[in-house]
């Protein structure tokens, strides 16, 4: 093998966002674009001898081509072995597991998560460190700095590598005596084994055999093959409990985002009145998100995290209890109430899974979650869609209660943190910035102001001080906190690829069980009006309604 040093020009836009570098496919297809980013990353990492890299993606358009480039560059940058999911496919949680199980140096996950795929869609690349979790900001900031001055990259002259046949291919290395090995691994078995080691598969199998009807929607994305192995082969579910389980490069033309708007087909089945099934779930493009539905009933992700924490000891892996919980700042405080009752710590971190890694490595938390349909535990260092689905099935199998009954009982015990998120997608960046600037300009005047039945207590731009490594992350979202504990959070998305996406997160606490049945949009109507009044969003963006409400 020869190493070819190729001259290149820097791009100015390779700043990783909430979860890696995400851009339109067309941007990634520009000359040397991917190569520049990968080289900046390898230069940041300082690759040791005998380093092994895991590479896999969610199968979206451009995945296979990008994998060939990364293999060739890994060979030229000191890696001696690359582990590839068969067909180039690995779900994000499965990649995290493979990195941990085989104690590799790190891994590259090729995905733009829930963003649309296909030639006109998005592509993305994210680096995960040896603990299996997303690289911390210290690394991603340095990669960005290097990408702005890069002048050349190193690539080898390897031929196209077979990534579809399980097994190893060896190549003579650039240095004599050294070999470079490409190992194609079964993407599904390791992960399915991990799930089986955590949950009570016998109890779930009995539940599914008892007439309990479920539907899992893989949204034409990466979890399809995992779902077939786990639900059908190992848990005995019928094949019609699964839908959209053939992964496609453009996710069947859809938006692989498991929420009430984009998982429309599943929502219709689960809200079919008397004909609705007992349990419905969906996961996203790369398999790290989940949505949980009961019969005619939606579980907000914030509530889901709280319910899982409260019932963790019903699951074999957590039968001795959990060490602590963590949630991203915009996620509702429902899980904090459970932690208080269990007398375990709860942490509030910025948005993005990378902030949970240190807490889990230090053994301070076991369960983590985000309001954006992300839940997981320390079994990996990523959020994990199928894990959340299995957790719910395990809890239902033990409690023998419906999803709705579990939620109602939970609210009765803890009160309800009524919650909703309103997204305004693809607004012109300037208009979005002016909304944020307008809210910030009121920081000193808002406290004490009365809006209908609410009084502002304080407002700030959230900062996080990592208790483990002491790092500080500023500007993580604007919080308007009210005296009764309700709050409104405004934040610009760090994963969008078109204009800006403004998210408004609304939360109010309702202790009165007579009001727990109310629809969140009705219960939060006044807060929604206040959010629009404070932000002047309609006036500044011309948008009269959110794109997505969850
Ligand atoms: C969004 C979610 C965030 C999640 C991220 C990656 O980021 O809000 O919770 O970690 O996707 O899945 P955002 O677009 O808000 O920056
Ligand atoms: Zn995802």
Coordinates of C-alpha atoms and ligand atoms in Angstrom, one line a residue:
X1 CA 0.0 0.0 0.0
X2 CA 1.2 3.5 -0.8
X3 CA 0.3 6.6 1.1
X4 CA -0.6 9.6 -1.1
X5 CA -0.3 13.0 0.4
X6 CA -2.9 15.1 -1.4
X7 CA -2.9 18.9 -1.4
X8 CA -6.2 20.5 -0.3
X9 CA -7.9 23.8 0.4
X10 CA -9.7 24.4 3.7
X11 CA -13.5 24.9 3.9
X12 CA -14.8 27.4 6.4
X13 CA -18.0 25.6 7.4
X14 CA -16.9 22.3 9.1
X15 CA -18.0 23.2 12.6
X16 CA -19.6 20.1 14.3
X17 CA -23.0 20.9 15.8
X18 CA -25.1 19.3 18.5
X19 CA -24.3 15.9 17.1
X20 CA -21.4 15.9 14.6
X21 CA -21.0 17.6 11.2
X22 CA -24.3 17.6 9.3
X23 CA -24.7 19.1 5.8
X24 CA -26.6 18.5 2.6
X25 CA -25.2 15.6 0.6
X26 CA -24.2 18.0 -2.2
X27 CA -21.9 19.8 0.3
X28 CA -20.3 16.5 1.4
X29 CA -19.8 15.7 -2.3
X30 CA -17.6 18.7 -2.9
X31 CA -14.0 17.9 -3.7
X32 CA -11.9 16.9 -0.6
X33 CA -14.8 18.0 1.7
X34 CA -15.1 14.7 3.6
X35 CA -11.3 14.1 3.4
X36 CA -10.5 17.5 5.0
X37 CA -12.8 16.8 7.9
X38 CA -11.5 13.2 8.5
X39 CA -7.9 14.4 8.3
X40 CA -8.6 17.2 10.7
X41 CA -10.1 14.6 13.1
X42 CA -7.2 12.1 12.7
X43 CA -4.7 15.0 13.3
X44 CA -6.6 16.0 16.5
X45 CA -6.7 12.4 17.8
X46 CA -3.0 11.5 17.6
X47 CA -3.6 7.9 16.6
X48 CA -1.5 5.4 18.6
X49 CA 0.1 2.2 17.2
X50 CA -2.2 -0.7 16.5
X51 CA -5.3 1.5 16.7
X52 CA -8.7 0.0 15.7
X53 CA -11.5 2.1 14.3
X54 CA -15.2 1.2 14.0
X55 CA -17.0 2.6 11.0
X56 CA -20.7 2.3 10.2
X57 CA -23.7 4.4 9.2
X58 CA -27.4 4.5 8.9
X59 CA -27.4 3.4 5.3
X60 CA -28.4 6.8 3.9
X61 CA -27.3 8.0 0.4
X62 CA -23.5 8.5 0.3
X63 CA -22.9 6.1 3.1
X64 CA -21.1 3.4 1.1
X65 CA -18.9 5.9 -0.8
X66 CA -17.9 7.8 2.4
X67 CA -17.0 4.5 4.1
X68 CA -14.5 3.6 1.3
X69 CA -12.9 7.0 1.7
X70 CA -12.6 6.6 5.5
X71 CA -11.1 3.1 5.2
X72 CA -8.5 4.4 2.8
X73 CA -7.7 7.4 5.0
X74 CA -7.6 5.3 8.2
X75 CA -5.0 3.0 6.5
X76 CA -2.8 6.0 5.7
X77 CA -3.2 7.5 9.2
X78 CA -1.9 4.8 11.4
X79 CA -4.9 2.5 12.0
X80 CA -4.1 -1.2 11.6
X81 CA -7.7 -2.4 11.6
X82 CA -11.1 -1.1 10.8
X83 CA -14.3 -2.8 11.9
X84 CA -17.2 -2.2 9.5
X85 CA -20.8 -3.1 10.1
X86 CA -22.0 -5.5 7.3
X87 CA -23.1 -3.4 4.3
X88 CA -21.7 -0.4 6.0
X89 CA -24.6 -0.4 8.4
X90 CA -24.5 0.2 12.2
X91 CA -27.2 1.9 14.2
X92 CA -25.7 4.6 16.5
X93 CA -26.3 2.6 19.7
X94 CA -24.9 -0.5 18.0
X95 CA -21.8 1.4 17.0
X96 CA -21.4 2.6 20.5
X97 CA -21.7 -1.0 21.8
X98 CA -19.1 -2.3 19.2
X99 CA -16.6 0.4 20.2
X100 CA -17.0 -0.6 23.9
X101 CA -17.2 -4.4 23.4
X102 CA -14.1 -4.6 21.3
X103 CA -12.3 -1.9 23.2
X104 CA -11.4 0.0 20.0
X105 CA -9.8 3.4 19.8
X106 CA -13.0 5.0 18.6
X107 CA -15.5 5.0 15.8
X108 CA -17.1 7.0 13.1
X109 CA -20.8 7.1 12.8
X110 CA -22.1 8.2 9.4
X111 CA -25.6 9.6 9.8
X112 CA -27.7 12.7 9.8
X113 CA -30.0 11.1 12.3
X114 CA -33.6 12.1 11.8
X115 CA -32.9 14.5 8.9
X116 CA -34.1 13.5 5.5
X117 CA -31.9 11.3 3.3
X118 CA -31.5 10.7 -0.4
X119 CA -29.4 12.7 -2.9
X120 CA -31.2 15.9 -2.0
X121 CA -31.2 15.2 1.7
X122 CA -28.6 15.4 4.5
X123 CA -25.4 13.5 5.3
X124 CA -23.4 13.6 8.5
X125 CA -20.3 12.3 10.3
X126 CA -19.7 12.0 14.0
X127 CA -16.7 10.7 15.9
X128 CA -17.1 8.6 19.0
X129 CA -14.3 8.2 21.5
X130 CA -13.2 4.9 23.2
X131 CA -16.0 5.0 25.8
X132 CA -18.4 4.7 22.9
X133 CA -19.8 8.2 23.3
X134 CA -19.8 11.3 21.1
X135 CA -16.5 13.2 21.2
X136 CA -16.6 16.1 23.8
X137 CA -16.4 19.7 22.7
X138 CA -12.7 19.9 23.5
X139 CA -12.1 17.5 20.5
X140 CA -14.8 18.9 18.1
X141 CA -13.6 22.5 18.7
X142 CA -10.0 21.4 17.8
X143 CA -11.2 19.5 14.7
X144 CA -13.0 22.7 13.5
X145 CA -9.9 24.8 14.1
X146 CA -7.7 22.4 12.1
X147 CA -10.3 22.2 9.3
X148 CA -9.9 25.9 8.7
X149 CA -6.2 25.7 8.0
X150 CA -5.8 22.2 6.5
X151 CA -3.4 22.1 3.5
X152 CA -3.2 18.4 2.7
X153 CA -4.6 15.0 3.7
X154 CA -3.2 11.4 3.6
X155 CA -5.0 8.7 1.8
X156 CA -3.8 5.2 0.7
X157 CA -4.1 3.6 -2.7
X158 CA -6.3 0.7 -1.5
X159 CA -8.7 -0.7 -4.0
X160 CA -12.5 -0.7 -3.3
X161 CA -13.0 -2.9 -0.3
X162 CA -15.8 -5.5 0.0
X163 CA -17.9 -4.3 2.9
X164 CA -20.8 -6.8 2.4
X165 CA -19.2 -10.2 3.2
X166 CA -18.6 -11.0 6.8
X167 CA -14.9 -11.7 7.4
X168 CA -11.5 -10.2 7.1
X169 CA -9.5 -8.7 4.2
X170 CA -5.8 -8.0 4.8
X171 CA -3.6 -5.6 2.9
X172 CA 0.1 -5.1 3.1
X173 CA 0.7 -1.9 5.1
X174 CA 2.6 1.2 4.0
X175 CA 5.5 0.2 6.3
X176 CA 7.0 -3.3 5.7
X177 CA 5.9 -6.0 8.0
X178 CA 2.7 -4.1 8.8
X179 CA -0.7 -5.2 7.7
X180 CA -4.0 -3.3 7.5
X181 CA -7.1 -5.3 8.1
X182 CA -10.7 -4.6 7.1
X183 CA -13.0 -6.7 9.2
X184 CA -16.7 -6.8 8.3
X185 CA -18.8 -7.7 11.3
X186 CA -22.4 -8.8 11.8
X187 CA -24.1 -5.5 12.7
X188 CA -27.0 -7.1 14.5
X189 CA -26.0 -10.0 16.7
X190 CA -23.8 -8.2 19.2
X191 CA -26.5 -5.6 19.8
X192 CA -29.3 -8.1 20.1
X193 CA -27.2 -10.1 22.6
X194 CA -26.7 -7.0 24.6
X195 CA -30.5 -6.3 24.7
X196 CA -31.1 -9.9 25.7
X197 CA -28.7 -9.5 28.6
X198 CA -30.5 -6.4 30.0
X199 CA -34.2 -7.3 29.7
X200 CA -36.5 -10.0 30.8
X201 CA -37.0 -11.6 27.3
X202 CA -39.1 -14.4 28.8
X203 CA -41.6 -12.0 30.3
X204 CA -41.8 -10.0 27.1
X205 CA -42.2 -13.1 25.0
X206 CA -45.1 -14.2 27.2
X207 CA -46.7 -10.8 26.9
X208 CA -46.5 -10.9 23.1
X209 CA -47.9 -14.4 23.1
X210 CA -50.9 -13.3 25.3
X211 CA -52.7 -11.4 22.6
X212 CA -51.0 -8.1 23.4
X213 CA -50.8 -6.3 20.0
X214 CA -47.9 -4.0 19.1
X215 CA -46.5 -2.3 16.1
X216 CA -42.9 -1.1 15.7
X217 CA -42.1 1.4 12.9
X218 CA -38.5 1.5 11.7
X219 CA -39.4 4.3 9.3
X220 CA -37.4 2.7 6.5
X221 CA -34.3 3.3 8.5
X222 CA -31.5 1.4 10.2
X223 CA -33.4 -0.4 13.0
X224 CA -35.3 -2.6 10.6
X225 CA -32.8 -5.6 10.7
X226 CA -32.4 -5.2 14.4
X227 CA -36.1 -5.2 15.0
X228 CA -36.6 -8.4 13.0
X229 CA -33.9 -10.2 14.9
X230 CA -35.1 -9.0 18.3
X231 CA -38.9 -8.9 18.0
X232 CA -39.5 -11.7 15.6
X233 CA -36.7 -14.1 16.0
X234 CA -36.0 -13.7 19.7
X235 CA -39.3 -12.6 21.1
X236 CA -41.7 -14.4 18.9
X237 CA -43.6 -11.4 17.6
X238 CA -45.5 -11.8 14.4
X239 CA -44.0 -10.2 11.3
X240 CA -46.9 -7.8 11.1
X241 CA -45.9 -6.3 14.4
X242 CA -43.2 -4.6 12.3
X243 CA -43.6 -1.9 9.6
X244 CA -41.2 -0.1 7.3
X245 CA -38.3 -2.4 8.3
X246 CA -36.4 -2.4 5.0
X247 CA -33.8 0.3 5.2
X248 CA -33.6 2.6 2.2
X249 CA -31.1 5.3 1.1
X250 CA -33.8 7.9 1.3
X251 CA -36.0 6.4 4.0
X252 CA -38.8 5.7 1.6
X253 CA -38.9 9.4 0.7
X254 CA -40.0 10.2 4.3
X255 CA -38.6 12.1 7.2
X256 CA -37.2 9.4 9.6
X257 CA -38.1 11.3 12.7
X258 CA -40.3 9.4 15.2
X259 CA -42.7 12.1 16.3
X260 CA -46.5 12.7 16.0
X261 CA -46.0 14.6 12.7
X262 CA -43.5 12.5 10.8
X263 CA -44.5 9.0 12.1
X264 CA -48.0 9.7 10.6
X265 CA -48.7 6.1 9.5
X266 CA -48.0 4.6 12.9
X267 CA -49.9 7.4 14.6
X268 CA -53.0 6.6 12.5
X269 CA -52.8 3.0 13.6
X270 CA -52.4 3.8 17.3
X271 CA -55.1 6.5 17.4
X272 CA -57.7 4.3 15.6
X273 CA -60.2 4.4 18.5
X274 CA -61.4 1.0 19.5
X275 CA -59.3 -0.6 16.8
X276 CA -56.0 0.8 18.1
X277 CA -53.3 -1.6 19.2
X278 CA -52.0 -1.9 22.7
X279 CA -48.5 -0.5 22.0
X280 CA -46.8 1.4 19.2
X281 CA -43.2 2.6 18.9
X282 CA -40.9 4.1 16.3
X283 CA -37.2 4.9 15.9
X284 CA -35.3 7.4 13.8
X285 CA -32.8 7.2 10.9
X286 CA -29.8 6.0 12.9
X287 CA -31.8 4.2 15.6
X288 CA -31.1 6.3 18.7
X289 CA -34.5 8.0 19.1
X290 CA -37.7 6.5 20.2
X291 CA -41.4 7.4 20.3
X292 CA -43.7 5.4 22.6
X293 CA -47.5 5.3 22.0
X294 CA -50.2 3.5 23.9
X295 CA -53.7 2.8 22.7
X296 CA -54.9 6.3 21.6
X297 CA -52.2 7.7 23.8
X298 CA -48.9 9.6 23.3
X299 CA -46.1 9.4 25.9
X300 CA -43.9 12.6 25.9
X301 CA -40.3 11.7 26.0
X302 CA -39.8 13.6 29.2
X303 CA -42.5 11.5 30.9
X304 CA -41.1 8.3 29.4
X305 CA -37.7 9.0 31.1
X306 CA -39.5 9.6 34.4
X307 CA -41.5 6.4 34.1
X308 CA -38.5 4.3 33.2
X309 CA -36.5 5.7 36.2
X310 CA -39.4 5.0 38.5
X311 CA -39.8 1.4 37.3
X312 CA -36.1 0.6 36.7
X313 CA -36.0 -2.1 39.3
X314 CA -38.5 -4.2 37.3
X315 CA -35.8 -4.7 34.6
X316 CA -33.1 -7.3 35.4
X317 CA -30.2 -5.0 34.4
X318 CA -31.3 -2.4 36.9
X319 CA -32.9 -4.6 39.6
X320 CA -30.5 -3.2 42.2
X321 CA -31.5 0.4 41.5
X322 CA -30.0 3.2 39.5
X323 CA -27.1 5.5 40.6
X324 CA -28.6 8.7 39.3
X325 CA -30.3 10.3 36.4
X326 CA -29.5 13.1 34.0
X327 CA -31.6 15.1 31.5
X328 CA -30.9 17.9 29.1
X329 CA -31.9 21.3 30.3
X330 CA -35.0 21.7 28.0
X331 CA -36.3 18.2 29.1
X332 CA -39.0 18.5 31.7
X333 CA -38.3 18.1 35.4
X334 CA -40.5 15.0 35.7
X335 CA -37.5 12.7 36.2
X336 CA -36.2 15.1 38.9
X337 CA -39.3 14.3 41.0
X338 CA -38.6 10.5 40.6
X339 CA -34.9 11.0 41.6
X340 CA -35.9 13.0 44.7
X341 CA -38.2 10.2 45.8
X342 CA -35.5 7.6 45.1
X343 CA -33.0 9.8 46.9
X344 CA -30.6 9.7 44.0
X345 CA -28.9 12.6 42.2
X346 CA -30.3 14.2 39.1
X347 CA -28.2 16.3 36.7
X348 CA -29.2 19.0 34.2
X349 CA -27.0 19.2 31.2
X350 CA -27.0 21.1 27.9
X351 CA -28.7 19.6 24.8
X352 CA -26.8 16.8 23.1
X353 CA -25.8 13.3 24.3
X354 CA -22.1 14.2 24.5
X355 CA -22.7 15.9 27.9
X356 CA -23.9 12.7 29.6
X357 CA -20.7 10.7 28.9
X358 CA -18.6 12.0 31.7
X359 CA -21.4 11.5 34.3
X360 CA -21.9 7.9 33.1
X361 CA -18.1 7.1 33.0
X362 CA -17.9 8.4 36.6
X363 CA -20.7 6.1 37.6
X364 CA -22.9 9.0 38.8
X365 CA -25.8 8.3 36.5
X366 CA -27.4 5.2 35.0
X367 CA -30.4 6.6 33.1
X368 CA -30.3 9.7 30.8
X369 CA -32.8 11.4 28.5
X370 CA -33.7 14.3 26.3
X371 CA -37.1 15.6 25.4
X372 CA -36.2 15.1 21.8
X373 CA -37.2 11.4 21.9
X374 CA -33.8 10.2 23.3
X375 CA -33.5 7.8 26.3
X376 CA -30.8 5.4 27.3
X377 CA -28.6 4.1 30.0
X378 CA -25.0 3.4 30.7
X379 CA -25.1 0.1 28.8
X380 CA -23.8 2.3 25.9
X381 CA -22.8 5.9 25.5
X382 CA -25.5 6.9 23.1
X383 CA -29.2 7.2 23.2
X384 CA -30.9 4.0 22.2
X385 CA -34.3 3.7 20.5
X386 CA -34.8 -0.1 20.7
X387 CA -33.6 -0.2 24.2
X388 CA -36.3 2.2 25.3
X389 CA -39.0 0.1 23.4
X390 CA -37.8 -3.0 25.2
X391 CA -37.7 -1.3 28.5
X392 CA -41.4 -0.3 28.1
X393 CA -42.4 -3.8 27.1
X394 CA -40.5 -5.2 30.1
X395 CA -42.3 -2.8 32.4
X396 CA -45.7 -3.5 30.8
X397 CA -45.1 -7.3 31.0
X398 CA -44.3 -7.1 34.7
X399 CA -47.0 -4.5 35.7
X400 CA -49.7 -5.9 33.4
X401 CA -51.0 -2.4 32.9
X402 CA -51.7 -0.4 29.7
X403 CA -49.4 2.4 28.7
X404 CA -52.0 5.0 29.6
X405 CA -52.7 3.4 33.0
X406 CA -49.0 3.4 33.8
X407 CA -48.8 7.1 33.0
X408 CA -52.0 8.1 34.9
X409 CA -50.7 6.2 38.0
X410 CA -47.3 7.9 37.6
X411 CA -48.9 11.4 37.5
X412 CA -51.1 10.6 40.4
X413 CA -48.0 9.8 42.5
X414 CA -45.7 12.6 41.2
X415 CA -48.0 15.2 39.6
X416 CA -47.7 16.0 35.9
X417 CA -45.1 18.1 34.3
X418 CA -47.2 19.2 31.3
X419 CA -44.9 19.7 28.4
X420 CA -44.7 20.6 24.8
X421 CA -42.1 21.7 22.2
X422 CA -42.9 23.9 19.2
X423 CA -40.4 23.9 16.4
X424 CA -40.2 26.6 13.7
X425 CA -38.1 25.0 11.0
X426 CA -36.1 26.6 8.2
X427 CA -36.6 30.3 9.2
X428 CA -34.1 32.7 7.7
X429 CA -31.1 32.8 10.0
X430 CA -31.3 36.6 10.5
X431 CA -34.9 36.5 11.5
X432 CA -34.2 33.7 14.0
X433 CA -31.2 35.6 15.5
X434 CA -33.4 38.7 15.8
X435 CA -35.9 36.8 17.9
X436 CA -33.2 35.6 20.2
X437 CA -31.6 39.0 20.5
X438 CA -35.0 40.5 21.3
X439 CA -35.6 38.1 24.1
X440 CA -32.1 38.7 25.5
X441 CA -32.6 42.4 25.4
X442 CA -35.4 41.9 28.0
X443 CA -33.3 40.0 30.4
X444 CA -33.1 42.8 32.9
X445 CA -36.7 44.0 32.5
X446 CA -38.6 40.6 32.5
X447 CA -38.1 39.5 36.1
X448 CA -41.0 40.6 38.2
X449 CA -43.3 41.2 35.2
X450 CA -46.7 39.6 35.3
X451 CA -48.2 37.8 32.3
X452 CA -51.8 36.7 33.0
X453 CA -51.5 34.1 35.8
X454 CA -47.7 33.9 35.6
X455 CA -44.9 36.0 37.0
X456 CA -41.4 35.9 35.7
X457 CA -38.9 34.9 38.3
X458 CA -35.7 35.1 36.3
X459 CA -34.2 34.6 32.9
X460 CA -30.8 33.6 31.7
X461 CA -28.8 31.9 29.0
X462 CA -28.0 28.4 30.4
X463 CA -24.4 27.6 31.2
X464 CA -23.2 24.2 32.2
X465 CA -20.3 23.4 34.5
X466 CA -19.3 19.8 34.0
X467 CA -18.8 18.4 37.6
X468 CA -16.4 15.8 36.3
X469 CA -13.9 17.6 34.1
X470 CA -14.6 21.2 35.1
X471 CA -15.3 22.3 31.5
X472 CA -17.8 25.1 31.0
X473 CA -20.3 25.3 28.1
X474 CA -22.1 28.7 27.7
X475 CA -25.0 29.9 25.6
X476 CA -27.0 26.7 25.8
X477 CA -30.5 28.1 25.6
X478 CA -32.6 30.9 27.0
X479 CA -34.7 30.1 30.0
X480 CA -37.6 32.2 31.2
X481 CA -38.5 30.8 34.6
X482 CA -41.8 31.7 36.4
X483 CA -42.4 31.9 40.1
X484 CA -44.6 28.7 40.1
X485 CA -41.9 26.6 38.6
X486 CA -43.3 26.8 35.0
X487 CA -40.8 27.8 32.3
X488 CA -40.3 28.6 28.7
X489 CA -37.0 27.8 26.9
X490 CA -35.9 29.3 23.6
X491 CA -33.1 27.6 21.7
X492 CA -31.7 27.5 18.2
X493 CA -31.1 24.0 16.8
X494 CA -27.6 22.8 16.2
X495 CA -28.5 20.0 13.8
X496 CA -30.5 21.7 11.1
X497 CA -29.0 22.3 7.6
X498 CA -31.4 24.8 6.2
X499 CA -31.7 28.3 7.6
X500 CA -32.3 28.2 11.4
X501 CA -34.7 26.1 13.5
X502 CA -36.1 27.8 16.5
X503 CA -37.4 25.6 19.3
X504 CA -39.7 26.7 22.0
X505 CA -40.0 24.4 25.0
X506 CA -43.0 24.9 27.3
X507 CA -43.5 23.3 30.8
X508 CA -46.0 23.8 33.6
X509 CA -46.4 21.6 36.7
X510 CA -49.9 20.3 37.4
X511 CA -50.4 18.6 40.8
X512 CA -54.2 18.4 40.5
X513 CA -55.1 14.9 39.1
X514 CA -58.5 16.2 38.0
X515 CA -56.7 18.1 35.3
X516 CA -54.2 15.4 34.3
X517 CA -56.3 14.3 31.3
X518 CA -56.1 17.6 29.6
X519 CA -54.4 17.9 26.2
X520 CA -51.0 19.6 26.6
X521 CA -51.8 22.2 24.0
X522 CA -54.9 23.2 26.0
X523 CA -53.2 23.1 29.3
X524 CA -50.3 25.2 28.0
X525 CA -52.3 27.6 25.9
X526 CA -51.6 30.6 28.1
X527 CA -47.8 29.8 28.2
X528 CA -47.8 29.5 24.4
X529 CA -49.3 33.0 24.1
X530 CA -46.7 34.4 26.6
X531 CA -43.9 32.8 24.6
X532 CA -45.1 34.5 21.4
X533 CA -45.5 37.8 23.2
X534 CA -42.0 37.8 24.8
X535 CA -40.3 36.6 21.6
X536 CA -42.3 38.6 19.0
X537 CA -41.8 35.5 16.9
X538 CA -44.8 36.1 14.6
X539 CA -43.8 39.7 13.9
X540 CA -40.2 38.9 13.3
X541 CA -40.4 35.8 11.2
X542 CA -43.9 36.0 9.6
X543 CA -44.6 32.5 10.8
X544 CA -48.0 32.1 12.3
X545 CA -47.8 28.4 13.4
X546 CA -45.0 26.0 14.3
X547 CA -43.8 23.4 11.8
X548 CA -43.8 20.6 14.3
X549 CA -45.5 20.3 17.7
X550 CA -44.6 17.5 20.1
Ligands
LIG1 C1 -31.6 17.8 18.4 C2 -32.2 17.6 19.7 C3 -31.2 17.2 20.8 C4 -30.5 15.9 20.2 C5 -29.9 16.2 18.9 C6 -29.3 14.9 18.2 O1 -30.6 18.8 18.5 O2 -32.9 18.8 20.2 O3 -31.8 16.9 22.0 O4 -29.4 15.6 21.1 O5 -30.9 16.7 18.0 O6 -30.3 13.9 18.1 P1 -30.9 20.4 18.1 O7 -31.3 20.3 16.7 O8 -32.0 20.9 19.0 O9 -29.6 21.1 18.3
LIG2 ZN1 -30.7 9.9 15.6

